[in-house]
Amino acid sequence: GKAIEEDNSQEIKNNIRKKLLNENYEKKLKTEQDLYISLSGGVDSAVVTSMLQNLKKDVSFYEKMGIGLENISKDNYFPDKYNIKTSLHMTNWSAEDDNENTGCPEQDKKDADLIADSLDISIKHLTFEEKYWEQVFQPFIQQLIEGKTPNPDILCNKFIKWKALLELPPFKKDNTLIVTGHYARKRWNPDTCKWELLKALDQSRDQTYFLCHINQFALEKAFFPLGNLSKQITRQIAIESKLKNAFKRDSTGICFIGKRNFNDFLNQYIPENKGKVKTLENEVIGHHKGIHTLTIGQRYKCNFGKKYFVVFKDKNTNIIIVDDCKKWKNTSNDQLLIPTKPTTLFSDGLYASNPNWISGISPITQNTSNNDVVEINKSSSNNNSNNDLNNDKNNLVLNCEAKIGSMGKIVPCIIKFIQLKSDESVISVSFSQPIQKVGVGQYVVFYQNEVCLGGAEIIDFYPSYYHLNK
C-alpha cells in the first residue's frame, strides 16, 4: 500500500511539473522574442535576415512563391512576436593561423557587412579564434595524427556556435533567440516537455547531422526559419529580393582549408611520416607520406591496374592496408556477387563512444534492463561476430535509425549500451543491412522518424564481411 501511495504521489508531482512546463512554453510563444541573427556571409543567412524583416511588413511577396507563415512554421517553432536586435558575424579562423591566406573568412566577413548594410541592420563582429583553436582545431589535428577521420563541423557546433556564443550576456535572458540559416527544424513535445530537433523538410539539405551534439539549452535558444524550405526556394527568394550575394556559391568542405589541397594544408601542422602501403597479402604496392593523408574507404591509385581501396590504418606500424574488389558470397542464394568496393569495407555494425542525447535523457537507459560487459578489441578482425539484431528479447534495447556521414543513407538499427572498464560510455549499433566502414572518428547520428535523437563518435566496427567469410 505504501509503495502504491508513493507511486501516486510521484505521478501527481510529474503531472504538475508537466503542466507548468507546458504553460511556460505557451507563455514563451506569446512573449516577444529578441532575435540575434547569425549572418555568415552566405546566401542562407542573408535570406533568413531579409525574410524575417519582410514578414513583419508584407507577406504577399512570399505568398506569390507559395510560402506563407503557415508553411514556414509547420512543425517548426516560429515566435508569434519578435524584434530583430542585431546580426552577428563570427570569425573562428584567422589567416594569421596558417602560412597561406585562402580569403575565405575575410570574404565572408565582407559579404556579411554588405548584406547587413543593404538590409539596414546593425552587425556585430565576434571573434572565437582562441576557443576554436583549442577546442576544435587542435583536437582535429591530434585525431588525424592518430589515424582517425575527425569532423570539425560537429565540434564547432558543439563548442563554438552553440556554446561559446550562447555564453554571451544577451542569451542569458529568457526571451532571446539565435537565428541561423541551418536546414533543420525544432518543436516542443508536450508529452516529454522537451525540445525536439527535426530533419529539414528538404532531406537533401538536412543539416541535423552536424547538430547532433547540441543540448536542450542550445535547442531552446535556436530558431531555424529555413527548416521547411528547399534550397531552390531559398535561392529564388535571394534572387527576387535582389540580395547582394544572391548568386554566391554554397560553401563546401572545411572553410579554413578553402580551395587548397587538403594534404597541402595539413603539411603545415603535421610532419611528414612516410610509410608502406600493403595489400591484405602483405605485398607492398606503394608508400604514403603519413597515415593522415588517406582515409578508410578512399580509392588508392597504383600502377598495377587493380582497383584498390583503403581498408585499415595502423598508427603503431605506420602501415596502410588496401584491398581490391574480391568476390563475396550471398549466403541466401549461394551466388557470388562482385561489390563496387571490397568486402573488407562492409560490416553489420559499429561501436561508438560518449553519445550525446539531445533530450538530455538517454533513450537506451529508459529501455535497457541488462547491460553487457565486454572489452572492445580495436582490431575488429579479431572480434567475434556481435550482431545485436538477434539479441535475446529480455535484453531491451533501442530501435531507431542511424546514418554515418552527412550524406549517408539512413538505415534501421538497434542500439545497446556496453559497459567498459573505464569512464568511457560506449554503445553498440547493429544495422539491418550491410554498412560501409568509414574512418574512426566520424560520427553516427540517430533518428526516430523525423526526430534527431543525437550522435556519437565511432571508435570501431564489427568484423568485416571478409573476416566473416561472407
mmCIF file of N, CA, C and O in Angstrom, residues 236-302:
data_model
loop_
_atom_site.group_PDB
_atom_site.id
_atom_site.type_symbol
_atom_site.label_atom_id
_atom_site.label_comp_id
_atom_site.label_asym_id
_atom_site.label_seq_id
_atom_site.Cartn_x
_atom_site.Cartn_y
_atom_site.Cartn_z
ATOM 1 N N GLN A 236 15.748 31.242 -54.825
ATOM 2 C CA GLN A 236 14.784 32.070 -55.551
ATOM 3 C C GLN A 236 14.441 33.334 -54.758
ATOM 4 O O GLN A 236 14.348 34.430 -55.319
ATOM 5 N N ILE A 237 14.267 33.184 -53.446
ATOM 6 C CA ILE A 237 13.992 34.337 -52.592
ATOM 7 C C ILE A 237 15.157 35.329 -52.657
ATOM 8 O O ILE A 237 14.958 36.545 -52.763
ATOM 9 N N ALA A 238 16.380 34.792 -52.616
ATOM 10 C CA ALA A 238 17.570 35.650 -52.660
ATOM 11 C C ALA A 238 17.627 36.456 -53.955
ATOM 12 O O ALA A 238 17.923 37.661 -53.949
ATOM 13 N N ILE A 239 17.315 35.791 -55.067
ATOM 14 C CA ILE A 239 17.370 36.465 -56.378
ATOM 15 C C ILE A 239 16.267 37.509 -56.503
ATOM 16 O O ILE A 239 16.520 38.660 -56.884
ATOM 17 N N GLU A 240 15.043 37.124 -56.149
ATOM 18 C CA GLU A 240 13.919 38.050 -56.302
ATOM 19 C C GLU A 240 13.959 39.176 -55.268
ATOM 20 O O GLU A 240 13.370 40.239 -55.488
ATOM 21 N N SER A 241 14.660 38.939 -54.151
ATOM 22 C CA SER A 241 14.842 40.002 -53.153
ATOM 23 C C SER A 241 16.023 40.893 -53.510
ATOM 24 O O SER A 241 16.298 41.877 -52.810
ATOM 25 N N LYS A 242 16.749 40.489 -54.572
ATOM 26 C CA LYS A 242 17.916 41.244 -55.057
ATOM 27 C C LYS A 242 18.986 41.396 -53.975
ATOM 28 O O LYS A 242 19.587 42.462 -53.804
ATOM 29 N N LEU A 243 19.192 40.304 -53.244
ATOM 30 C CA LEU A 243 20.237 40.317 -52.225
ATOM 31 C C LEU A 243 21.612 40.377 -52.889
ATOM 32 O O LEU A 243 21.828 39.785 -53.953
ATOM 33 N N LYS A 244 22.528 41.049 -52.251
ATOM 34 C CA LYS A 244 23.847 41.298 -52.834
ATOM 35 C C LYS A 244 24.641 40.019 -53.109
ATOM 36 O O LYS A 244 25.495 39.981 -53.982
ATOM 37 N N ASN A 245 24.371 38.993 -52.334
ATOM 38 C CA ASN A 245 25.113 37.738 -52.521
ATOM 39 C C ASN A 245 24.233 36.627 -53.090
ATOM 40 O O ASN A 245 24.494 35.441 -52.889
ATOM 41 N N ALA A 246 23.176 37.012 -53.812
ATOM 42 C CA ALA A 246 22.183 36.034 -54.299
ATOM 43 C C ALA A 246 22.800 34.920 -55.129
ATOM 44 O O ALA A 246 22.288 33.798 -55.154
ATOM 45 N N PHE A 247 23.887 35.201 -55.831
ATOM 46 C CA PHE A 247 24.488 34.198 -56.711
ATOM 47 C C PHE A 247 25.786 33.618 -56.133
ATOM 48 O O PHE A 247 26.533 32.950 -56.840
ATOM 49 N N LYS A 248 26.017 33.885 -54.855
ATOM 50 C CA LYS A 248 27.215 33.339 -54.216
ATOM 51 C C LYS A 248 27.098 31.826 -54.112
ATOM 52 O O LYS A 248 26.053 31.286 -53.752
ATOM 53 N N ARG A 249 28.164 31.136 -54.434
ATOM 54 C CA ARG A 249 28.152 29.671 -54.381
ATOM 55 C C ARG A 249 28.083 29.196 -52.934
ATOM 56 O O ARG A 249 28.598 29.840 -52.020
ATOM 57 N N ASP A 250 27.447 28.038 -52.752
ATOM 58 C CA ASP A 250 27.379 27.450 -51.411
ATOM 59 C C ASP A 250 28.774 27.020 -50.977
ATOM 60 O O ASP A 250 29.573 26.530 -51.790
ATOM 61 N N SER A 251 29.054 27.189 -49.695
ATOM 62 C CA SER A 251 30.349 26.750 -49.168
ATOM 63 C C SER A 251 30.330 25.238 -48.992
ATOM 64 O O SER A 251 29.325 24.661 -48.576
ATOM 65 N N THR A 252 31.417 24.603 -49.318
ATOM 66 C CA THR A 252 31.554 23.148 -49.137
ATOM 67 C C THR A 252 32.882 22.866 -48.453
ATOM 68 O O THR A 252 33.847 23.613 -48.611
ATOM 69 N N GLY A 253 32.918 21.764 -47.735
ATOM 70 C CA GLY A 253 34.159 21.396 -47.065
ATOM 71 C C GLY A 253 34.443 22.266 -45.854
ATOM 72 O O GLY A 253 33.578 22.963 -45.339
ATOM 73 N N ILE A 254 35.687 22.246 -45.416
ATOM 74 C CA ILE A 254 36.106 22.967 -44.219
ATOM 75 C C ILE A 254 36.621 24.338 -44.636
ATOM 76 O O ILE A 254 37.556 24.447 -45.420
ATOM 77 N N CYS A 255 36.001 25.386 -44.086
ATOM 78 C CA CYS A 255 36.295 26.739 -44.558
ATOM 79 C C CYS A 255 37.751 27.133 -44.371
ATOM 80 O O CYS A 255 38.331 27.804 -45.205
ATOM 81 N N PHE A 256 38.392 26.707 -43.255
ATOM 82 C CA PHE A 256 39.766 27.154 -43.038
ATOM 83 C C PHE A 256 40.747 26.519 -44.023
ATOM 84 O O PHE A 256 41.889 26.930 -44.135
ATOM 85 N N ILE A 257 40.273 25.515 -44.760
ATOM 86 C CA ILE A 257 41.117 24.927 -45.802
ATOM 87 C C ILE A 257 40.859 25.613 -47.137
ATOM 88 O O ILE A 257 41.759 25.789 -47.960
ATOM 89 N N GLY A 258 39.612 26.032 -47.352
ATOM 90 C CA GLY A 258 39.290 26.750 -48.580
ATOM 91 C C GLY A 258 39.472 25.884 -49.812
ATOM 92 O O GLY A 258 39.148 24.701 -49.823
ATOM 93 N N LYS A 259 40.036 26.482 -50.858
ATOM 94 C CA LYS A 259 40.194 25.781 -52.138
ATOM 95 C C LYS A 259 41.524 25.049 -52.247
ATOM 96 O O LYS A 259 41.849 24.492 -53.280
ATOM 97 N N ARG A 260 42.292 25.063 -51.159
ATOM 98 C CA ARG A 260 43.595 24.402 -51.204
ATOM 99 C C ARG A 260 43.467 22.883 -51.168
ATOM 100 O O ARG A 260 42.453 22.335 -50.759
ATOM 101 N N ASN A 261 44.523 22.229 -51.581
ATOM 102 C CA ASN A 261 44.614 20.786 -51.426
ATOM 103 C C ASN A 261 44.655 20.449 -49.937
ATOM 104 O O ASN A 261 45.405 21.064 -49.168
ATOM 105 N N PHE A 262 43.814 19.482 -49.530
ATOM 106 C CA PHE A 262 43.674 19.121 -48.117
ATOM 107 C C PHE A 262 45.021 18.756 -47.496
ATOM 108 O O PHE A 262 45.386 19.259 -46.429
ATOM 109 N N ASN A 263 45.776 17.892 -48.166
ATOM 110 C CA ASN A 263 47.048 17.437 -47.600
ATOM 111 C C ASN A 263 48.100 18.536 -47.598
ATOM 112 O O ASN A 263 48.953 18.584 -46.703
ATOM 113 N N ASP A 264 48.050 19.428 -48.590
ATOM 114 C CA ASP A 264 48.990 20.560 -48.603
ATOM 115 C C ASP A 264 48.769 21.435 -47.373
ATOM 116 O O ASP A 264 49.727 21.927 -46.762
ATOM 117 N N PHE A 265 47.512 21.634 -47.022
ATOM 118 C CA PHE A 265 47.193 22.425 -45.840
ATOM 119 C C PHE A 265 47.706 21.736 -44.575
ATOM 120 O O PHE A 265 48.331 22.366 -43.711
ATOM 121 N N LEU A 266 47.459 20.431 -44.467
ATOM 122 C CA LEU A 266 47.836 19.697 -43.255
ATOM 123 C C LEU A 266 49.348 19.626 -43.074
ATOM 124 O O LEU A 266 49.833 19.480 -41.942
ATOM 125 N N ASN A 267 50.098 19.741 -44.171
ATOM 126 C CA ASN A 267 51.560 19.687 -44.078
ATOM 127 C C ASN A 267 52.122 20.798 -43.194
ATOM 128 O O ASN A 267 53.237 20.686 -42.679
ATOM 129 N N GLN A 268 51.343 21.876 -43.006
ATOM 130 C CA GLN A 268 51.789 22.976 -42.151
ATOM 131 C C GLN A 268 51.766 22.586 -40.674
ATOM 132 O O GLN A 268 52.451 23.202 -39.854
ATOM 133 N N TYR A 269 50.974 21.560 -40.342
ATOM 134 C CA TYR A 269 50.747 21.222 -38.932
ATOM 135 C C TYR A 269 51.165 19.793 -38.571
ATOM 136 O O TYR A 269 51.379 19.498 -37.397
ATOM 137 N N ILE A 270 51.271 18.919 -39.560
ATOM 138 C CA ILE A 270 51.627 17.526 -39.292
ATOM 139 C C ILE A 270 52.886 17.167 -40.078
ATOM 140 O O ILE A 270 52.885 17.241 -41.316
ATOM 141 N N PRO A 271 53.963 16.797 -39.388
ATOM 142 C CA PRO A 271 55.212 16.441 -40.087
ATOM 143 C C PRO A 271 55.016 15.219 -40.988
ATOM 144 O O PRO A 271 54.222 14.328 -40.686
ATOM 145 N N GLU A 272 55.731 15.203 -42.082
ATOM 146 C CA GLU A 272 55.674 14.055 -42.989
ATOM 147 C C GLU A 272 56.209 12.812 -42.288
ATOM 148 O O GLU A 272 57.217 12.858 -41.600
ATOM 149 N N ASN A 273 55.489 11.707 -42.455
ATOM 150 C CA ASN A 273 55.890 10.451 -41.818
ATOM 151 C C ASN A 273 55.631 9.312 -42.796
ATOM 152 O O ASN A 273 54.587 8.671 -42.774
ATOM 153 N N LYS A 274 56.608 9.060 -43.659
ATOM 154 C CA LYS A 274 56.438 8.095 -44.738
ATOM 155 C C LYS A 274 56.281 6.671 -44.214
ATOM 156 O O LYS A 274 56.873 6.291 -43.203
ATOM 157 N N GLY A 275 55.452 5.913 -44.911
ATOM 158 C CA GLY A 275 55.238 4.523 -44.534
ATOM 159 C C GLY A 275 54.820 3.689 -45.727
ATOM 160 O O GLY A 275 54.651 4.211 -46.840
ATOM 161 N N LYS A 276 54.619 2.401 -45.479
ATOM 162 C CA LYS A 276 54.293 1.476 -46.576
ATOM 163 C C LYS A 276 52.793 1.330 -46.772
ATOM 164 O O LYS A 276 52.009 1.456 -45.824
ATOM 165 N N VAL A 277 52.401 1.074 -48.002
ATOM 166 C CA VAL A 277 51.034 0.705 -48.348
ATOM 167 C C VAL A 277 51.067 -0.759 -48.769
ATOM 168 O O VAL A 277 51.771 -1.127 -49.709
ATOM 169 N N LYS A 278 50.316 -1.608 -48.034
ATOM 170 C CA LYS A 278 50.350 -3.046 -48.291
ATOM 171 C C LYS A 278 48.962 -3.586 -48.619
ATOM 172 O O LYS A 278 47.943 -2.993 -48.252
ATOM 173 N N THR A 279 48.940 -4.722 -49.279
ATOM 174 C CA THR A 279 47.685 -5.438 -49.514
ATOM 175 C C THR A 279 47.435 -6.377 -48.336
ATOM 176 O O THR A 279 48.298 -6.539 -47.457
ATOM 177 N N LEU A 280 46.272 -7.007 -48.316
ATOM 178 C CA LEU A 280 45.978 -7.990 -47.266
ATOM 179 C C LEU A 280 46.959 -9.155 -47.299
ATOM 180 O O LEU A 280 47.189 -9.822 -46.278
ATOM 181 N N GLU A 281 47.541 -9.393 -48.477
ATOM 182 C CA GLU A 281 48.501 -10.499 -48.630
ATOM 183 C C GLU A 281 49.917 -10.072 -48.239
ATOM 184 O O GLU A 281 50.886 -10.783 -48.514
ATOM 185 N N ASN A 282 50.038 -8.868 -47.638
ATOM 186 C CA ASN A 282 51.314 -8.335 -47.152
ATOM 187 C C ASN A 282 52.253 -7.896 -48.274
ATOM 188 O O ASN A 282 53.451 -7.739 -48.065
ATOM 189 N N GLU A 283 51.713 -7.671 -49.460
ATOM 190 C CA GLU A 283 52.524 -7.212 -50.580
ATOM 191 C C GLU A 283 52.598 -5.674 -50.556
ATOM 192 O O GLU A 283 51.582 -4.994 -50.474
ATOM 193 N N VAL A 284 53.807 -5.140 -50.615
ATOM 194 C CA VAL A 284 53.993 -3.696 -50.642
ATOM 195 C C VAL A 284 53.735 -3.188 -52.063
ATOM 196 O O VAL A 284 54.402 -3.596 -53.003
ATOM 197 N N ILE A 285 52.761 -2.322 -52.216
ATOM 198 C CA ILE A 285 52.434 -1.804 -53.551
ATOM 199 C C ILE A 285 52.607 -0.288 -53.654
ATOM 200 O O ILE A 285 52.315 0.314 -54.687
ATOM 201 N N GLY A 286 53.090 0.328 -52.570
ATOM 202 C CA GLY A 286 53.301 1.772 -52.627
ATOM 203 C C GLY A 286 53.724 2.326 -51.282
ATOM 204 O O GLY A 286 53.958 1.577 -50.322
ATOM 205 N N HIS A 287 53.834 3.645 -51.223
ATOM 206 C CA HIS A 287 54.209 4.337 -49.983
ATOM 207 C C HIS A 287 53.331 5.568 -49.793
ATOM 208 O O HIS A 287 52.813 6.127 -50.749
ATOM 209 N N HIS A 288 53.165 5.953 -48.523
ATOM 210 C CA HIS A 288 52.377 7.147 -48.214
ATOM 211 C C HIS A 288 53.245 8.130 -47.436
ATOM 212 O O HIS A 288 54.325 7.786 -46.962
ATOM 213 N N LYS A 289 52.772 9.360 -47.279
ATOM 214 C CA LYS A 289 53.529 10.417 -46.588
ATOM 215 C C LYS A 289 53.013 10.655 -45.165
ATOM 216 O O LYS A 289 53.398 11.615 -44.516
ATOM 217 N N GLY A 290 52.115 9.786 -44.727
ATOM 218 C CA GLY A 290 51.534 9.914 -43.388
ATOM 219 C C GLY A 290 50.164 9.269 -43.398
ATOM 220 O O GLY A 290 49.420 9.409 -44.372
ATOM 221 N N ILE A 291 49.788 8.573 -42.317
ATOM 222 C CA ILE A 291 48.509 7.867 -42.344
ATOM 223 C C ILE A 291 47.325 8.830 -42.382
ATOM 224 O O ILE A 291 46.207 8.436 -42.719
ATOM 225 N N HIS A 292 47.575 10.102 -42.073
ATOM 226 C CA HIS A 292 46.510 11.099 -42.143
ATOM 227 C C HIS A 292 46.163 11.477 -43.585
ATOM 228 O O HIS A 292 45.133 12.106 -43.833
ATOM 229 N N THR A 293 47.031 11.111 -44.533
ATOM 230 C CA THR A 293 46.817 11.525 -45.930
ATOM 231 C C THR A 293 45.786 10.664 -46.659
ATOM 232 O O THR A 293 45.344 11.021 -47.753
ATOM 233 N N LEU A 294 45.430 9.533 -46.076
ATOM 234 C CA LEU A 294 44.418 8.655 -46.677
ATOM 235 C C LEU A 294 43.389 8.280 -45.616
ATOM 236 O O LEU A 294 43.731 8.148 -44.438
ATOM 237 N N THR A 295 42.146 8.076 -46.028
ATOM 238 C CA THR A 295 41.110 7.699 -45.075
ATOM 239 C C THR A 295 40.424 6.409 -45.490
ATOM 240 O O THR A 295 40.511 5.994 -46.662
ATOM 241 N N ILE A 296 39.781 5.750 -44.555
ATOM 242 C CA ILE A 296 39.112 4.479 -44.815
ATOM 243 C C ILE A 296 38.050 4.649 -45.910
ATOM 244 O O ILE A 296 37.230 5.563 -45.856
ATOM 245 N N GLY A 297 38.079 3.743 -46.881
ATOM 246 C CA GLY A 297 37.115 3.784 -47.974
ATOM 247 C C GLY A 297 37.593 4.580 -49.177
ATOM 248 O O GLY A 297 36.960 4.554 -50.242
ATOM 249 N N GLN A 298 38.708 5.287 -49.027
ATOM 250 C CA GLN A 298 39.224 6.114 -50.123
ATOM 251 C C GLN A 298 39.888 5.254 -51.195
ATOM 252 O O GLN A 298 40.530 4.251 -50.899
ATOM 253 N N ARG A 299 39.727 5.643 -52.427
ATOM 254 C CA ARG A 299 40.360 4.940 -53.547
ATOM 255 C C ARG A 299 41.865 5.173 -53.483
ATOM 256 O O ARG A 299 42.326 6.298 -53.272
ATOM 257 N N TYR A 300 42.618 4.103 -53.648
ATOM 258 C CA TYR A 300 44.075 4.210 -53.676
ATOM 259 C C TYR A 300 44.572 3.902 -55.080
ATOM 260 O O TYR A 300 44.312 2.823 -55.620
ATOM 261 N N LYS A 301 45.248 4.852 -55.655
ATOM 262 C CA LYS A 301 45.722 4.697 -57.029
ATOM 263 C C LYS A 301 47.111 4.074 -57.049
ATOM 264 O O LYS A 301 48.012 4.495 -56.335
ATOM 265 N N CYS A 302 47.257 3.055 -57.868
ATOM 266 C CA CYS A 302 48.568 2.447 -58.048
ATOM 267 C C CYS A 302 48.705 2.025 -59.511
ATOM 268 O O CYS A 302 47.774 2.167 -60.309
#
